[in-house]
Coordinates of N, CA and C in Angstrom, one line a residue:
M22 N 1.0 -15.4 -5.6 CA 1.1 -14.0 -5.2 C 0.7 -13.0 -6.3
R23 N 0.7 -13.4 -7.5 CA 0.4 -12.5 -8.6 C -1.1 -12.2 -8.7
M24 N -1.4 -10.9 -8.7 CA -2.8 -10.5 -8.9 C -3.2 -10.7 -10.3
D25 N -2.3 -10.6 -11.2 CA -2.5 -10.8 -12.6 C -1.7 -12.1 -13.0
Q26 N -2.4 -13.2 -13.2 CA -1.7 -14.4 -13.5 C -1.0 -14.5 -14.8
R27 N -1.3 -13.4 -15.6 CA -0.7 -13.4 -17.0 C 0.7 -12.8 -16.9
Q28 N 1.1 -12.1 -15.9 CA 2.4 -11.5 -15.9 C 3.5 -12.6 -15.6
P29 N 4.6 -12.4 -16.3 CA 5.6 -13.5 -16.2 C 6.4 -13.5 -14.9
K30 N 6.5 -12.4 -14.2 CA 7.3 -12.4 -13.0 C 6.6 -13.0 -11.8
T31 N 7.2 -14.0 -11.2 CA 6.7 -14.7 -10.1 C 7.6 -14.6 -8.9
A32 N 7.0 -15.0 -7.8 CA 7.9 -15.0 -6.5 C 9.1 -15.9 -6.7
A33 N 8.9 -17.1 -7.4 CA 10.0 -18.0 -7.7 C 11.1 -17.3 -8.5
T34 N 10.7 -16.5 -9.5 CA 11.6 -15.8 -10.3 C 12.5 -14.8 -9.5
I35 N 11.8 -14.1 -8.6 CA 12.5 -13.1 -7.7 C 13.5 -13.8 -6.8
I36 N 13.0 -14.9 -6.1 CA 13.9 -15.6 -5.1 C 15.1 -16.3 -5.8
N37 N 14.9 -16.8 -7.0 CA 15.9 -17.6 -7.6 C 16.8 -16.8 -8.6
E38 N 16.4 -15.6 -9.0 CA 17.2 -14.9 -10.0 C 17.7 -13.5 -9.6
Y39 N 17.1 -12.9 -8.6 CA 17.6 -11.6 -8.1 C 18.9 -11.7 -7.5
S40 N 19.8 -10.7 -7.7 CA 21.1 -10.7 -7.0 C 20.9 -10.5 -5.5
A41 N 22.0 -10.7 -4.8 CA 21.9 -10.5 -3.4 C 21.6 -9.1 -3.0
A42 N 22.2 -8.2 -3.8 CA 21.9 -6.7 -3.5 C 20.5 -6.4 -3.8
A43 N 19.9 -6.9 -4.8 CA 18.5 -6.6 -5.2 C 17.6 -7.2 -4.1
L44 N 17.9 -8.4 -3.7 CA 17.1 -9.1 -2.6 C 17.1 -8.3 -1.3
Q45 N 18.3 -7.9 -1.0 CA 18.5 -7.1 0.3 C 17.7 -5.8 0.2
N46 N 17.8 -5.1 -0.9 CA 17.0 -3.9 -1.1 C 15.5 -4.1 -1.0
M47 N 15.0 -5.2 -1.6 CA 13.6 -5.5 -1.6 C 13.1 -5.8 -0.2
F48 N 13.9 -6.6 0.6 CA 13.4 -7.0 1.9 C 13.5 -5.8 2.9
S49 N 14.5 -4.9 2.6 CA 14.7 -3.8 3.5 C 13.7 -2.7 3.2
M50 N 13.4 -2.4 1.9 CA 12.5 -1.4 1.6 C 11.1 -1.7 1.7
Y51 N 10.7 -2.9 1.2 CA 9.3 -3.3 1.2 C 8.8 -4.1 2.4
G52 N 9.7 -4.7 3.1 CA 9.4 -5.5 4.3 C 9.9 -4.9 5.6
E53 N 10.8 -4.0 5.5 CA 11.5 -3.4 6.6 C 12.1 -4.5 7.5
V54 N 12.7 -5.5 6.8 CA 13.3 -6.6 7.5 C 14.7 -6.2 8.0
T55 N 14.9 -6.3 9.3 CA 16.1 -5.8 10.0 C 17.4 -6.5 9.5
N56 N 17.3 -7.8 9.3 CA 18.5 -8.5 8.8 C 18.4 -8.8 7.3
A57 N 18.0 -7.9 6.5 CA 17.8 -8.1 5.1 C 19.1 -8.6 4.4
R58 N 20.2 -8.0 4.8 CA 21.5 -8.4 4.1 C 21.8 -9.9 4.4
T59 N 21.6 -10.3 5.7 CA 21.9 -11.7 6.0 C 20.9 -12.6 5.3
L60 N 19.6 -12.2 5.3 CA 18.6 -13.0 4.6 C 18.9 -13.2 3.1
A61 N 19.3 -12.1 2.5 CA 19.6 -12.2 1.1 C 20.8 -13.1 0.8
A62 N 21.8 -13.0 1.6 CA 23.0 -13.9 1.4 C 22.6 -15.4 1.7
A63 N 21.7 -15.6 2.6 CA 21.3 -17.0 2.9 C 20.5 -17.6 1.8
I64 N 19.7 -16.8 1.1 CA 18.9 -17.2 0.0 C 19.8 -17.6 -1.2
V65 N 20.7 -16.7 -1.4 CA 21.6 -16.9 -2.6 C 22.5 -18.2 -2.3
Q66 N 22.9 -18.4 -1.1 CA 23.7 -19.6 -0.8 C 22.8 -20.9 -1.0
E67 N 21.6 -20.8 -0.5 CA 20.7 -22.0 -0.5 C 20.3 -22.3 -2.0
R68 N 20.0 -21.3 -2.8 CA 19.6 -21.6 -4.1 C 20.8 -22.0 -5.0
S69 N 22.0 -21.9 -4.6 CA 23.1 -22.4 -5.3 C 23.2 -23.9 -5.3
K70 N 22.5 -24.5 -4.2 CA 22.5 -25.9 -4.1 C 21.3 -26.5 -4.9
R71 N 20.2 -25.8 -4.9 CA 19.0 -26.2 -5.5 C 18.0 -25.1 -5.7
P72 N 17.1 -25.0 -6.7 CA 16.2 -23.9 -6.8 C 15.2 -24.0 -5.7
L73 N 14.8 -22.8 -5.2 CA 13.8 -22.7 -4.2 C 12.4 -22.5 -4.9
Q74 N 11.6 -23.6 -4.9 CA 10.4 -23.6 -5.7 C 9.1 -23.5 -4.9
T75 N 9.2 -23.8 -3.6 CA 8.0 -23.8 -2.8 C 8.1 -22.9 -1.5
I76 N 7.0 -22.7 -0.9 CA 7.0 -21.9 0.3 C 7.9 -22.6 1.4
Q77 N 7.7 -23.9 1.5 CA 8.5 -24.6 2.5 C 10.0 -24.5 2.2
D78 N 10.4 -24.5 0.9 CA 11.8 -24.3 0.6 C 12.3 -23.0 1.2
L79 N 11.5 -21.9 1.0 CA 11.9 -20.6 1.5 C 11.9 -20.5 3.0
L80 N 10.9 -21.2 3.7 CA 10.8 -21.2 5.1 C 12.0 -21.9 5.7
T81 N 12.5 -22.9 5.0 CA 13.7 -23.6 5.5 C 14.9 -22.6 5.7
V82 N 14.9 -21.6 4.8 CA 16.0 -20.5 4.9 C 15.6 -19.5 6.0
L83 N 14.3 -19.2 6.1 CA 13.9 -18.2 7.0 C 14.0 -18.6 8.5
E84 N 13.6 -19.8 8.8 CA 13.5 -20.3 10.2 C 14.7 -20.0 11.1
P85 N 15.9 -20.3 10.7 CA 17.0 -20.0 11.6 C 17.4 -18.5 11.7
L86 N 16.8 -17.7 10.8 CA 17.1 -16.2 10.8 C 16.0 -15.4 11.4
A87 N 14.9 -16.0 11.7 CA 13.7 -15.2 12.3 C 14.1 -14.6 13.6
K88 N 13.8 -13.3 13.7 CA 14.0 -12.6 15.0 C 12.7 -12.3 15.6
G89 N 12.7 -12.4 17.0 CA 11.5 -12.0 17.7 C 10.3 -13.0 17.3
N90 N 9.2 -12.5 17.0 CA 8.0 -13.3 16.7 C 8.2 -13.9 15.3
P91 N 8.4 -15.2 15.1 CA 8.6 -15.7 13.8 C 7.5 -15.4 12.8
N92 N 6.3 -15.4 13.2 CA 5.2 -15.2 12.3 C 5.2 -13.7 11.8
R93 N 5.6 -12.8 12.6 CA 5.8 -11.4 12.2 C 6.9 -11.3 11.2
Y94 N 8.0 -12.0 11.4 CA 9.1 -12.0 10.5 C 8.8 -12.5 9.2
Y95 N 8.1 -13.7 9.2 CA 7.6 -14.3 7.9 C 6.7 -13.3 7.2
A96 N 5.8 -12.7 7.9 CA 4.9 -11.7 7.3 C 5.6 -10.6 6.6
Q97 N 6.7 -10.1 7.2 CA 7.4 -9.0 6.6 C 8.1 -9.5 5.3
V98 N 8.7 -10.7 5.4 CA 9.4 -11.2 4.2 C 8.4 -11.4 3.0
F99 N 7.3 -12.1 3.3 CA 6.3 -12.3 2.2 C 5.6 -11.1 1.7
Q100 N 5.5 -10.1 2.6 CA 5.0 -8.8 2.2 C 5.9 -8.1 1.2
A101 N 7.2 -8.2 1.4 CA 8.1 -7.6 0.5 C 8.1 -8.3 -0.8
I102 N 8.0 -9.6 -0.8 CA 7.9 -10.4 -2.1 C 6.7 -10.0 -2.9
R103 N 5.5 -10.0 -2.1 CA 4.3 -9.7 -2.8 C 4.3 -8.3 -3.4
I104 N 4.8 -7.3 -2.7 CA 4.8 -6.0 -3.3 C 5.7 -5.9 -4.5
E105 N 6.8 -6.6 -4.5 CA 7.7 -6.7 -5.6 C 7.1 -7.4 -6.8
V106 N 6.4 -8.5 -6.6 CA 5.8 -9.3 -7.6 C 4.8 -8.4 -8.4
N107 N 3.9 -7.8 -7.6 CA 2.8 -7.0 -8.2 C 3.1 -5.5 -8.5
E108 N 4.3 -5.1 -8.1 CA 4.7 -3.7 -8.3 C 3.6 -2.8 -7.7
E109 N 3.2 -3.1 -6.4 CA 2.0 -2.5 -5.8 C 2.2 -1.0 -5.6
L110 N 3.4 -0.6 -5.2 CA 3.6 0.8 -4.9 C 3.6 1.6 -6.2
A111 N 4.1 1.1 -7.2 CA 4.1 1.7 -8.5 C 2.7 1.9 -9.0
V112 N 1.8 0.9 -8.9 CA 0.5 0.9 -9.3 C -0.3 1.9 -8.5
L113 N -0.1 1.9 -7.2 CA -0.8 2.9 -6.3 C -0.4 4.3 -6.7
K114 N 0.9 4.5 -6.9 CA 1.4 5.9 -7.3 C 0.8 6.3 -8.6
E115 N 0.7 5.4 -9.6 CA 0.1 5.7 -10.9 C -1.4 6.1 -10.7
W116 N -2.1 5.3 -9.9 CA -3.5 5.6 -9.6 C -3.7 7.0 -9.0
L117 N -2.9 7.3 -8.0 CA -3.0 8.6 -7.3 C -2.8 9.8 -8.3
E118 N -1.8 9.6 -9.2 CA -1.5 10.6 -10.2 C -2.6 10.9 -11.1
Q119 N -3.6 9.9 -11.3 CA -4.7 10.1 -12.1 C -5.9 10.9 -11.5
L120 N -5.8 11.0 -10.2 CA -7.0 11.6 -9.5 C -7.3 13.0 -10.0
P121 N -6.3 13.9 -10.2 CA -6.7 15.3 -10.6 C -7.3 15.3 -12.0
L122 N -7.1 14.2 -12.8 CA -7.6 14.1 -14.1 C -9.0 13.6 -14.2
V123 N -9.4 12.8 -13.2 CA -10.7 12.1 -13.3 C -11.8 12.6 -12.3
L124 N -11.3 13.3 -11.3 CA -12.3 13.8 -10.3 C -12.9 15.1 -10.7
K125 N -14.2 15.2 -10.6 CA -14.9 16.5 -10.9 C -14.8 17.4 -9.6
P126 N -15.1 18.7 -9.8 CA -15.1 19.6 -8.6 C -16.1 19.0 -7.5
G127 N -15.6 18.9 -6.3 CA -16.4 18.4 -5.3 C -16.3 16.9 -5.1
G128 N -15.5 16.3 -6.0 CA -15.4 14.8 -5.9 C -14.6 14.4 -4.7
R129 N -14.9 13.3 -4.1 CA -14.3 12.8 -2.9 C -13.6 11.5 -3.1
V130 N -12.6 11.3 -2.3 CA -11.8 10.1 -2.4 C -11.4 9.7 -0.9
A131 N -11.6 8.4 -0.6 CA -11.1 7.9 0.7 C -10.2 6.8 0.4
V132 N -9.0 6.8 1.0 CA -8.0 5.8 0.8 C -7.7 5.1 2.1
I133 N -7.7 3.8 2.2 CA -7.3 3.1 3.4 C -6.0 2.3 3.1
T134 N -5.0 2.6 3.9 CA -3.8 1.9 3.7 C -3.6 1.0 4.9
F135 N -2.7 0.0 4.7 CA -2.5 -1.0 5.7 C -1.1 -1.2 6.1
H136 N -0.2 -0.4 5.6 CA 1.2 -0.4 6.1 C 1.8 0.9 5.7
S137 N 2.9 1.2 6.4 CA 3.5 2.6 6.3 C 4.0 3.0 4.9
L138 N 4.4 2.0 4.1 CA 4.9 2.3 2.8 C 3.8 3.0 1.9
E139 N 2.6 2.3 2.0 CA 1.5 2.9 1.3 C 1.1 4.2 1.8
D140 N 1.0 4.2 3.2 CA 0.5 5.5 3.8 C 1.4 6.7 3.5
R141 N 2.7 6.4 3.4 CA 3.6 7.5 3.2 C 3.3 8.1 1.8
L142 N 3.1 7.2 0.8 CA 2.8 7.7 -0.6 C 1.5 8.5 -0.6
V143 N 0.4 7.9 0.0 CA -0.9 8.5 0.0 C -0.8 9.9 0.7
K144 N -0.2 9.9 1.9 CA -0.1 11.2 2.7 C 0.6 12.3 1.9
L145 N 1.7 11.9 1.2 CA 2.4 12.9 0.4 C 1.6 13.5 -0.7
F146 N 0.9 12.5 -1.4 CA 0.1 13.0 -2.6 C -1.1 13.8 -2.2
L147 N -1.8 13.3 -1.2 CA -3.0 14.0 -0.8 C -2.7 15.4 -0.3
R148 N -1.5 15.5 0.3 CA -1.1 16.9 0.8 C -0.6 17.8 -0.3
D149 N 0.1 17.3 -1.2 CA 0.8 18.1 -2.3 C 0.0 18.1 -3.6
G150 N -0.7 17.0 -3.9 CA -1.4 16.9 -5.2 C -0.4 16.4 -6.3
T151 N 0.8 16.1 -5.9 CA 1.8 15.6 -6.9 C 2.9 15.0 -6.2
F152 N 3.7 14.2 -6.9 CA 4.9 13.6 -6.4 C 6.2 14.3 -6.8
S153 N 6.0 15.4 -7.6 CA 7.2 16.1 -8.1 C 6.9 17.6 -8.0
R154 N 6.9 18.1 -6.7 CA 6.7 19.5 -6.5 C 8.0 20.3 -6.9
E155 N 7.8 21.3 -7.7 CA 9.0 22.2 -8.1 C 8.8 23.6 -7.5
A156 N 9.8 24.1 -7.0 CA 9.8 25.5 -6.4 C 9.5 26.5 -7.5
D157 N 8.6 27.5 -7.2 CA 8.4 28.6 -8.1 C 9.6 29.5 -8.1
P158 N 10.1 29.9 -9.3 CA 11.3 30.7 -9.4 C 11.2 32.1 -8.8
I159 N 9.9 32.6 -8.6 CA 9.7 33.9 -8.0 C 9.4 33.8 -6.5
Y160 N 8.4 33.0 -6.2 CA 7.9 32.9 -4.9 C 8.5 31.8 -4.0
G161 N 9.2 31.0 -4.7 CA 10.0 29.9 -3.9 C 9.1 28.8 -3.5
H162 N 7.9 28.6 -4.0 CA 7.1 27.5 -3.6 C 6.2 27.1 -4.8
S163 N 5.8 25.9 -4.8 CA 4.9 25.4 -5.9 C 3.5 25.8 -5.7
S164 N 2.7 25.6 -6.7 CA 1.3 25.9 -6.7 C 0.6 25.1 -5.6
A165 N -0.6 25.6 -5.2 CA -1.3 24.9 -4.1 C -1.9 23.5 -4.7
S166 N -2.1 22.6 -3.8 CA -2.7 21.3 -4.1 C -4.1 21.5 -4.5
P167 N -4.6 20.7 -5.5 CA -6.0 20.8 -6.0 C -6.9 20.1 -5.0
F168 N -6.4 19.5 -3.9 CA -7.2 18.8 -3.0 C -7.3 19.5 -1.6
E169 N -8.4 19.3 -0.9 CA -8.6 19.7 0.4 C -8.8 18.5 1.3
L170 N -8.0 18.3 2.3 CA -8.1 17.2 3.2 C -9.3 17.3 4.0
M171 N -10.1 16.2 4.2 CA -11.3 16.2 5.0 C -10.9 16.1 6.5
S172 N -9.7 15.7 6.8 CA -9.2 15.6 8.2 C -7.7 15.7 8.1
K173 N -7.1 16.4 9.1 CA -5.7 16.5 9.0 C -5.0 15.2 9.4
K174 N -5.5 14.5 10.3 CA -4.9 13.2 10.7 C -5.8 12.0 10.1
P175 N -5.1 10.9 9.9 CA -5.9 9.7 9.4 C -6.8 9.2 10.5
I176 N -7.9 8.6 10.0 CA -8.8 8.0 11.0 C -8.4 6.5 11.1
E177 N -8.3 6.1 12.4 CA -7.9 4.7 12.7 C -9.0 4.0 13.4
A178 N -8.9 2.7 13.3 CA -9.9 1.8 14.0 C -9.8 2.0 15.5
S179 N -11.0 2.0 16.1 CA -11.1 2.1 17.6 C -10.7 0.7 18.2
A180 N -10.5 0.7 19.5 CA -10.2 -0.6 20.1 C -11.3 -1.6 20.0
E181 N -12.5 -1.1 20.0 CA -13.7 -1.9 19.8 C -13.7 -2.6 18.4
E182 N -13.4 -1.8 17.4 CA -13.4 -2.3 16.0 C -12.3 -3.3 15.8
V183 N -11.1 -3.1 16.5 CA -10.0 -4.0 16.3 C -10.4 -5.4 16.9
K184 N -11.2 -5.4 18.0 CA -11.6 -6.6 18.6 C -12.6 -7.4 17.7
M185 N -13.4 -6.6 16.9 CA -14.3 -7.2 16.0 C -13.6 -7.7 14.7
N186 N -12.6 -7.0 14.3 CA -11.8 -7.3 13.1 C -10.4 -7.0 13.3
D187 N -9.6 -8.0 13.6 CA -8.2 -7.8 13.9 C -7.4 -7.2 12.7
R188 N -7.8 -7.4 11.5 CA -7.1 -6.8 10.3 C -7.2 -5.3 10.3
S189 N -8.1 -4.7 11.0 CA -8.3 -3.3 10.9 C -7.3 -2.5 11.8
R190 N -6.5 -3.3 12.6 CA -5.6 -2.6 13.6 C -4.6 -1.7 12.9
S191 N -4.1 -2.0 11.7 CA -3.1 -1.2 11.0 C -3.7 -0.3 10.0
A192 N -5.1 -0.3 9.8 CA -5.7 0.5 8.8 C -5.7 2.0 9.1
R193 N -5.4 2.8 8.1 CA -5.5 4.3 8.2 C -6.3 4.8 7.1
L194 N -7.3 5.6 7.4 CA -8.2 6.2 6.4 C -7.9 7.6 6.2
R195 N -7.6 8.0 5.0 CA -7.4 9.4 4.6 C -8.4 9.8 3.5
S196 N -8.9 11.0 3.6 CA -9.9 11.4 2.7 C -9.7 12.8 2.2
L197 N -10.3 13.1 1.0 CA -10.1 14.5 0.4 C -11.3 14.8 -0.4
I198 N -11.4 16.1 -0.7 CA -12.4 16.6 -1.6 C -11.7 17.6 -2.6
T199 N -12.2 17.6 -3.8 CA -11.5 18.4 -4.8 C -12.3 19.6 -5.2
G200 N -11.6 20.7 -5.4 CA -12.1 21.9 -6.0 C -13.4 22.5 -5.4
S201 N -13.5 22.3 -4.1 CA -14.7 22.8 -3.4 C -14.4 23.1 -2.0
S202 N -15.0 24.2 -1.5 CA -14.7 24.6 -0.1 C -15.4 23.6 0.8
L203 N -14.7 23.2 1.8 CA -15.3 22.3 2.8 C -16.1 23.1 3.8
S204 N -17.3 22.5 4.1 CA -18.1 23.1 5.2 C -17.5 22.7 6.5
Q205 N -17.8 23.5 7.6 CA -17.3 23.2 8.9 C -17.7 21.8 9.3
S206 N -18.9 21.4 8.9 CA -19.4 20.1 9.3 C -18.6 19.0 8.7
S207 N -18.2 19.2 7.4 CA -17.4 18.1 6.8 C -16.0 18.0 7.4
V208 N -15.4 19.1 7.8 CA -14.1 19.1 8.4 C -14.1 18.4 9.7
S209 N -15.2 18.7 10.5 CA -15.2 18.2 11.9 C -15.7 16.7 11.9
C210 N -16.3 16.3 10.8 CA -16.9 14.9 10.8 C -16.5 14.2 9.4
P211 N -15.3 13.7 9.3 CA -14.9 13.1 8.1 C -15.7 11.9 7.7
S212 N -16.4 11.3 8.7 CA -17.2 10.1 8.4 C -18.4 10.4 7.5
A213 N -18.6 11.7 7.3 CA -19.7 12.1 6.3 C -19.4 11.6 4.9
L214 N -18.1 11.3 4.7 CA -17.8 10.7 3.4 C -18.5 9.4 3.1
M215 N -18.5 8.5 4.2 CA -19.2 7.2 4.1 C -20.0 7.0 5.3
P216 N -21.2 7.6 5.4 CA -22.1 7.6 6.5 C -22.3 6.2 7.1
Q217 N -22.2 6.0 8.4 CA -22.6 4.8 9.1 C -21.7 3.6 8.7
T218 N -20.5 3.9 8.2 CA -19.6 2.8 7.8 C -18.4 2.7 8.7
R219 N -18.3 1.6 9.3 CA -17.1 1.4 10.2 C -15.9 1.2 9.4
L220 N -14.8 1.6 10.0 CA -13.5 1.4 9.3 C -13.2 0.0 9.1
S221 N -13.5 -0.8 10.1 CA -13.3 -2.3 10.1 C -14.1 -2.9 9.0
A222 N -15.3 -2.4 8.8 CA -16.2 -3.0 7.7 C -15.6 -2.7 6.3
I223 N -15.0 -1.5 6.2 CA -14.4 -1.2 4.9 C -13.2 -2.1 4.6
S224 N -12.4 -2.3 5.7 CA -11.2 -3.0 5.5 C -11.4 -4.5 5.2
R225 N -12.6 -4.9 5.4 CA -12.9 -6.3 5.1 C -13.4 -6.5 3.7
Q226 N -13.8 -5.4 3.0 CA -14.3 -5.5 1.7 C -13.1 -5.8 0.7
S227 N -13.4 -6.5 -0.4 CA -12.4 -6.8 -1.4 C -12.8 -6.3 -2.7
G228 N -11.9 -5.7 -3.4 CA -12.3 -5.1 -4.8 C -12.0 -6.1 -5.9
T229 N -12.4 -5.8 -7.1 CA -12.1 -6.6 -8.2 C -10.7 -6.3 -8.7
S230 N -10.2 -7.3 -9.4 CA -8.8 -7.1 -10.0 C -8.9 -6.3 -11.2
G231 N -7.7 -5.8 -11.6 CA -7.7 -5.0 -12.8 C -6.9 -3.7 -12.5
H232 N -6.8 -2.8 -13.6 CA -6.1 -1.6 -13.4 C -6.8 -0.6 -12.5
P233 N -6.2 0.1 -11.6 CA -6.9 1.0 -10.7 C -7.6 2.1 -11.4
S234 N -7.2 2.5 -12.6 CA -7.8 3.6 -13.3 C -9.3 3.2 -13.7
Q235 N -9.6 1.9 -13.6 CA -10.9 1.5 -13.9 C -11.9 1.5 -12.7
L236 N -11.5 2.1 -11.7 CA -12.3 2.1 -10.4 C -13.6 2.7 -10.7
P237 N -14.7 1.9 -10.4 CA -16.1 2.5 -10.7 C -16.5 3.5 -9.7
R238 N -17.5 4.2 -10.0 CA -18.0 5.3 -9.1 C -18.4 4.6 -7.8
G239 N -18.0 5.1 -6.7 CA -18.4 4.6 -5.4 C -17.8 3.2 -5.1
G240 N -16.8 2.8 -5.9 CA -16.3 1.4 -5.7 C -15.2 1.3 -4.7
V241 N -14.9 0.1 -4.3 CA -13.8 -0.2 -3.4 C -12.8 -1.0 -4.2
R242 N -11.6 -0.7 -4.1 CA -10.6 -1.4 -4.9 C -9.4 -1.7 -4.0
N243 N -8.9 -2.9 -4.0 CA -7.7 -3.3 -3.3 C -6.5 -3.3 -4.2
F244 N -5.4 -2.8 -3.6 CA -4.1 -2.9 -4.3 C -3.3 -4.0 -3.6
G245 N -3.2 -5.1 -4.2 CA -2.5 -6.2 -3.5 C -3.5 -6.7 -2.4
S246 N -3.0 -7.0 -1.3 CA -3.9 -7.4 -0.2 C -3.9 -6.4 0.9
S247 N -3.6 -5.1 0.4 CA -3.5 -4.1 1.4 C -4.4 -2.9 1.1
C248 N -3.8 -1.9 0.4 CA -4.5 -0.6 0.2 C -5.8 -0.7 -0.5
C249 N -6.9 -0.1 0.0 CA -8.1 -0.1 -0.8 C -8.6 1.3 -0.8
V250 N -9.5 1.6 -1.8 CA -9.9 3.0 -2.1 C -11.4 3.1 -2.3
H251 N -12.0 4.1 -1.8 CA -13.4 4.4 -2.1 C -13.5 5.8 -2.7
T252 N -14.2 5.9 -3.8 CA -14.3 7.1 -4.5 C -15.7 7.5 -4.8
Y253 N -15.9 8.9 -4.8 CA -17.2 9.4 -5.2 C -16.9 10.6 -6.2
W254 N -17.4 10.5 -7.4 CA -17.2 11.6 -8.3 C -18.4 11.8 -9.3

């Protein structure tokens, strides 16, 4: 699960060493697992007998606890572990905070997210231009965002695209432009950012590994197996 094989923290480390409270918080926050507390307790109980070293070891714990569609439940659990291992949300947040520093006036960014945790971070930052808005002592509000959204709502894959690429079903594309007035054509047609490019086609692309601040001009970068970004500056 590690994008960087050099980092010491592994999935096994998390499963075998995290406290029950830390496991519960991870599954609840990053996987939105409904029975996170029960799952955390079951893992702690099982690992007291023997270390959980393989996927099958963990599945043995998950199987009796799975609710509804087992595959969906497993996906939520492993998503939470993957996000924790790679600190994906922290990396995404760090990258977003660098945008005002690296984008030239008129620079454009498109971000595709694949689950609500990522999308919430991206939506907040693209709207406000910061994660720490402070109220102005005189006017009662903070300064305006340096970004202009190219569309108020995210672009989602059509039913036709989902049939072509099932992975695009949860993709949301948000785009912005910096320090430049948007023309009416740009506002009404966000696809001008990446002409003739299907959302499903973008979601199939994979980026190179490494720090997100090293994103090349016009490049696509994946954060974990989820969020990817396309930039022009």
